[in-house]
PDB file of C-alpha atoms in Angstrom:
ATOM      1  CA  UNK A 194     -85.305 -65.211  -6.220  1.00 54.00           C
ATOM      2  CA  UNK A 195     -84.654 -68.129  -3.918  1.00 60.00           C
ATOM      3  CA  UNK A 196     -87.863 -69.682  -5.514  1.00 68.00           C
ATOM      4  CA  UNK A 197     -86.764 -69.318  -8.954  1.00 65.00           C
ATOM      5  CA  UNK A 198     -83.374 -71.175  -8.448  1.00 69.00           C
ATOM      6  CA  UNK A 199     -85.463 -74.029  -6.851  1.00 76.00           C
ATOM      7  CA  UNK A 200     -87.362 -74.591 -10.142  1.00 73.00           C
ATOM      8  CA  UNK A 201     -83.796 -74.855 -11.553  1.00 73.00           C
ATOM      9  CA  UNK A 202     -83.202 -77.401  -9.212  1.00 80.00           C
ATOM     10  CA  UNK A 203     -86.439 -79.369  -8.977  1.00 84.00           C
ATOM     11  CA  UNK A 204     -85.830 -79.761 -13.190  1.00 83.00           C
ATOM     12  CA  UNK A 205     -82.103 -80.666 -12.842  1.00 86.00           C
ATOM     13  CA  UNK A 206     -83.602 -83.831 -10.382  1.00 90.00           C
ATOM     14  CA  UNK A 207     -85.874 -85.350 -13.383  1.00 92.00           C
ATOM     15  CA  UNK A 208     -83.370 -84.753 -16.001  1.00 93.00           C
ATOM     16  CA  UNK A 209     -81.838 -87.929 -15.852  1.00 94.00           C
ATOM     17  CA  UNK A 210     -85.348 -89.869 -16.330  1.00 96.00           C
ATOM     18  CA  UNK A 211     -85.919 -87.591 -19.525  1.00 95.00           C
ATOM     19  CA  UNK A 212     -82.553 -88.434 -21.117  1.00 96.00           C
ATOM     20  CA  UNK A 213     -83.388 -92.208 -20.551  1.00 97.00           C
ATOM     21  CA  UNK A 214     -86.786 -91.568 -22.282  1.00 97.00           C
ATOM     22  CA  UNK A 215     -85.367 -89.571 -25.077  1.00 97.00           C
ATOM     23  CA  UNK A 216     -82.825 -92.270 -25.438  1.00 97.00           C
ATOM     24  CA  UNK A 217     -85.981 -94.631 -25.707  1.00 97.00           C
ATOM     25  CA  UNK A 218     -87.921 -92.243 -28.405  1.00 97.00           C
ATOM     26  CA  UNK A 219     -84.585 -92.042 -30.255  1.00 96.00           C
ATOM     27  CA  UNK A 220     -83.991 -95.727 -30.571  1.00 96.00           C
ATOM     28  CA  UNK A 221     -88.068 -96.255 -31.882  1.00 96.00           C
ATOM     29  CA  UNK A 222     -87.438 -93.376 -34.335  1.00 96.00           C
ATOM     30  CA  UNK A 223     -84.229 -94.915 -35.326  1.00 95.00           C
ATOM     31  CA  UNK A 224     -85.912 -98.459 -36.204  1.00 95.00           C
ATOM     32  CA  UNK A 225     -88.737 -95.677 -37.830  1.00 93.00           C
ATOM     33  CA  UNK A 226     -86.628 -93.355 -40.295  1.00 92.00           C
ATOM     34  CA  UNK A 227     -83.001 -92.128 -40.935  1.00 90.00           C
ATOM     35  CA  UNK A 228     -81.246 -89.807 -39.211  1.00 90.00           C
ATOM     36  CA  UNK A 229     -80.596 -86.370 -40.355  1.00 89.00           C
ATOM     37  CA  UNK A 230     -77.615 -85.437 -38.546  1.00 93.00           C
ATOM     38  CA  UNK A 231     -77.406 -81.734 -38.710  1.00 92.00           C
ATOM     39  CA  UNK A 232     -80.664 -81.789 -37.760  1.00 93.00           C
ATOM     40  CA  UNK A 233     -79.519 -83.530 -34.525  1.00 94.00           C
ATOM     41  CA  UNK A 234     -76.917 -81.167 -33.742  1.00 94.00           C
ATOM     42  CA  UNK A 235     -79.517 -77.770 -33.871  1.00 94.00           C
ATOM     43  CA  UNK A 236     -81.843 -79.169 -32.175  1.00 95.00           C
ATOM     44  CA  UNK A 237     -79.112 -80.247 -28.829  1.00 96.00           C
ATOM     45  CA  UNK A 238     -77.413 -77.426 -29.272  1.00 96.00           C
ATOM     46  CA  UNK A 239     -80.705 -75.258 -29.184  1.00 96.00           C
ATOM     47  CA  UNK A 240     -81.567 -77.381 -26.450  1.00 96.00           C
ATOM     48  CA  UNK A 241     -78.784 -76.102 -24.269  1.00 96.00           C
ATOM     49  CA  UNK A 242     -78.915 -73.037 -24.888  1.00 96.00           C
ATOM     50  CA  UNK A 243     -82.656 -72.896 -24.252  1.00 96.00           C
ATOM     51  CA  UNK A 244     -81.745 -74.312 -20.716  1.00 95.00           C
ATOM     52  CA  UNK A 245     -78.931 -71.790 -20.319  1.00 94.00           C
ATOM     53  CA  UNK A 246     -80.956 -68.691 -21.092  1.00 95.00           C
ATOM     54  CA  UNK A 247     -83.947 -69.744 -18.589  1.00 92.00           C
ATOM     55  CA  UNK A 248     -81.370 -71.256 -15.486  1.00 90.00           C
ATOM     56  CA  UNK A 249     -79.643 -67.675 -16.235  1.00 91.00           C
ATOM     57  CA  UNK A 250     -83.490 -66.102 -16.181  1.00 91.00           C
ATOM     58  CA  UNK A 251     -84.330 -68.175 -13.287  1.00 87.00           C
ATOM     59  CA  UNK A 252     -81.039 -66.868 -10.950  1.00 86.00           C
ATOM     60  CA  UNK A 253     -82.000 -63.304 -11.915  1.00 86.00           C
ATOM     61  CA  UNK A 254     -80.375 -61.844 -14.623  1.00 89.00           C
ATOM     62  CA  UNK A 255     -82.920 -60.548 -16.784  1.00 88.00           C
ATOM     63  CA  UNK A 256     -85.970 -61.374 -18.456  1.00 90.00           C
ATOM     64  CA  UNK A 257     -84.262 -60.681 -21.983  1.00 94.00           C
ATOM     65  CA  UNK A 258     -82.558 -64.285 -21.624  1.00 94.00           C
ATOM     66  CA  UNK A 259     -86.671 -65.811 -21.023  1.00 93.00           C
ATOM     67  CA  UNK A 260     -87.577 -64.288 -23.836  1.00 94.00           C
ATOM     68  CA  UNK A 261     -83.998 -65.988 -25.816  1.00 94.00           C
ATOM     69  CA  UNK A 262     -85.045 -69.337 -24.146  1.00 94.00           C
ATOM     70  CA  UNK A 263     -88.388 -69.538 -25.653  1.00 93.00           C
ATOM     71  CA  UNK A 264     -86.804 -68.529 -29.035  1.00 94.00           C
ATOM     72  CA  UNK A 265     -84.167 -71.055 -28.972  1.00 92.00           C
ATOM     73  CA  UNK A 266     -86.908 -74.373 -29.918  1.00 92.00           C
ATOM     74  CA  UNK A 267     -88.261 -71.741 -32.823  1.00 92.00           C
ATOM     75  CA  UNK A 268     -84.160 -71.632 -34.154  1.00 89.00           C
ATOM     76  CA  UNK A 269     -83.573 -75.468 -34.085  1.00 89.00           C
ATOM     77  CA  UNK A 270     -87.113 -75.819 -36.409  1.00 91.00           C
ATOM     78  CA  UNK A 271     -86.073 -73.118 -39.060  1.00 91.00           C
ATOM     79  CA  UNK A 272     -82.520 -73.907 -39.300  1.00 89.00           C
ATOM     80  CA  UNK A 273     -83.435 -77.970 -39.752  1.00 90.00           C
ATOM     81  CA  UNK A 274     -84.132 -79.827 -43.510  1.00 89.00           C
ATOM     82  CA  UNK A 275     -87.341 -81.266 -42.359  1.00 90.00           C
ATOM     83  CA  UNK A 276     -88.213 -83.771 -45.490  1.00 90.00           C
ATOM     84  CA  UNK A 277     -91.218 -85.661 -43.566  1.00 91.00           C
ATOM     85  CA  UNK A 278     -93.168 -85.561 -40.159  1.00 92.00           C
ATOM     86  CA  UNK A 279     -90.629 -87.990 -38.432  1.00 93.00           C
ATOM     87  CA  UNK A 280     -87.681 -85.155 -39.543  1.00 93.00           C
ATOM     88  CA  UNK A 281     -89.251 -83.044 -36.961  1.00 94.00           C
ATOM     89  CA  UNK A 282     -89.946 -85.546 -34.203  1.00 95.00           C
ATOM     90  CA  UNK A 283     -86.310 -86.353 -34.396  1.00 96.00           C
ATOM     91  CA  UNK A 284     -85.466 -82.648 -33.715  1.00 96.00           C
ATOM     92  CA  UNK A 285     -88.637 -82.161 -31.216  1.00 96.00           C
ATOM     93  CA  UNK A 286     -86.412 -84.883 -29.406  1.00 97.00           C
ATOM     94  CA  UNK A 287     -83.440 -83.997 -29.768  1.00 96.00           C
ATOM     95  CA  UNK A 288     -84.167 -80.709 -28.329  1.00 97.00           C
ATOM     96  CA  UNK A 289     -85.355 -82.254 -25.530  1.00 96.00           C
ATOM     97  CA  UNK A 290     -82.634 -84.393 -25.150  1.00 97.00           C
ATOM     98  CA  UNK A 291     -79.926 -81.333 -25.664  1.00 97.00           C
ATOM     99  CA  UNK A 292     -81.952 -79.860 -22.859  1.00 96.00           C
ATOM    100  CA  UNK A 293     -82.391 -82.722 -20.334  1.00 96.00           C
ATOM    101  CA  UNK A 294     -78.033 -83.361 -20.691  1.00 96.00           C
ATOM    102  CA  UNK A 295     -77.755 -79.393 -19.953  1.00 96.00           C
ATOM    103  CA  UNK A 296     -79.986 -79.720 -16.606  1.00 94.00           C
ATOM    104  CA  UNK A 297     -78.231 -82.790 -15.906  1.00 93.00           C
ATOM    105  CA  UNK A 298     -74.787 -80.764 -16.163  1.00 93.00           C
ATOM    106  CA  UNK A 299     -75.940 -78.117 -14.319  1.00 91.00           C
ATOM    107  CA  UNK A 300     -77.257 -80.945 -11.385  1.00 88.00           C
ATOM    108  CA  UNK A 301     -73.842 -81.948 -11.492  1.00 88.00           C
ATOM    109  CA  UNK A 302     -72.240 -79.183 -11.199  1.00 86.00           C
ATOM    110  CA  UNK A 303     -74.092 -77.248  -8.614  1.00 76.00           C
ATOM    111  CA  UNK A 304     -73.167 -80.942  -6.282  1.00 69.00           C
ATOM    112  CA  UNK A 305     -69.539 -80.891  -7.274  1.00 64.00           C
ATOM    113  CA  UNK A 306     -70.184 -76.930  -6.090  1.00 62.00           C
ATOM    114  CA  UNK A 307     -71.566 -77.997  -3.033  1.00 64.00           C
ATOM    115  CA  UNK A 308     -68.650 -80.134  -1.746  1.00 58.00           C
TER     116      UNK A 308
END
């Protein structure tokens, strides 16, 4: 179990590198196409609670909340108006994005935890 909460951990320390290069892929898709933004909000908020389900997977409570992580993605694609191809990189990112902030909390947190 000890291993498991180091894979939380070992994420959590390249979060902040993946929000800078989300930031990046937002600001090219930005000069690219308009933003949808209710299609920005699923796809963080699926994000976070993707990263929520597997960190609580990952410190042992239950393989029902890996199966919810992996779902969460699958939500943020169905419940977003995807007129074009650059509709769903926008919410392939912001996913990503959502999720890279929650690991980034979580890094935070476990420090302020530490102290």
């Amino acid at each position: 179990m000890t291993e498991s909460k180091k894979i939380g951990q070992q994420l959590a320390q390249k979060a902040p590198y993946a929000v800078v290069f989300t930031v990046v892929v937002f600001i090219v898709l930005f000069m690219s196409s308009e933003v949808v933004w209710l299609n920005q909000i699923f796809a963080s908020a699926s994000g976070i609670i993707s990263i929520v389900f597997l960190l609580l997977y990952w410190h042992g409570k239950g393989g029902m909340y890996f199966i919810l992580g992996l779902l969460a993605p699958m939500l943020a694609v169905m419940f977003s108006e995807l007129p074009d191809f650059l509709a769903l990189a926008w919410v392939i990112n912001g996913f990503f994005n959502g999720a890279a902030l929650a690991l980034m909390a979580y890094l935070y947190i476990g420090k302020g935890a530490q102290r």
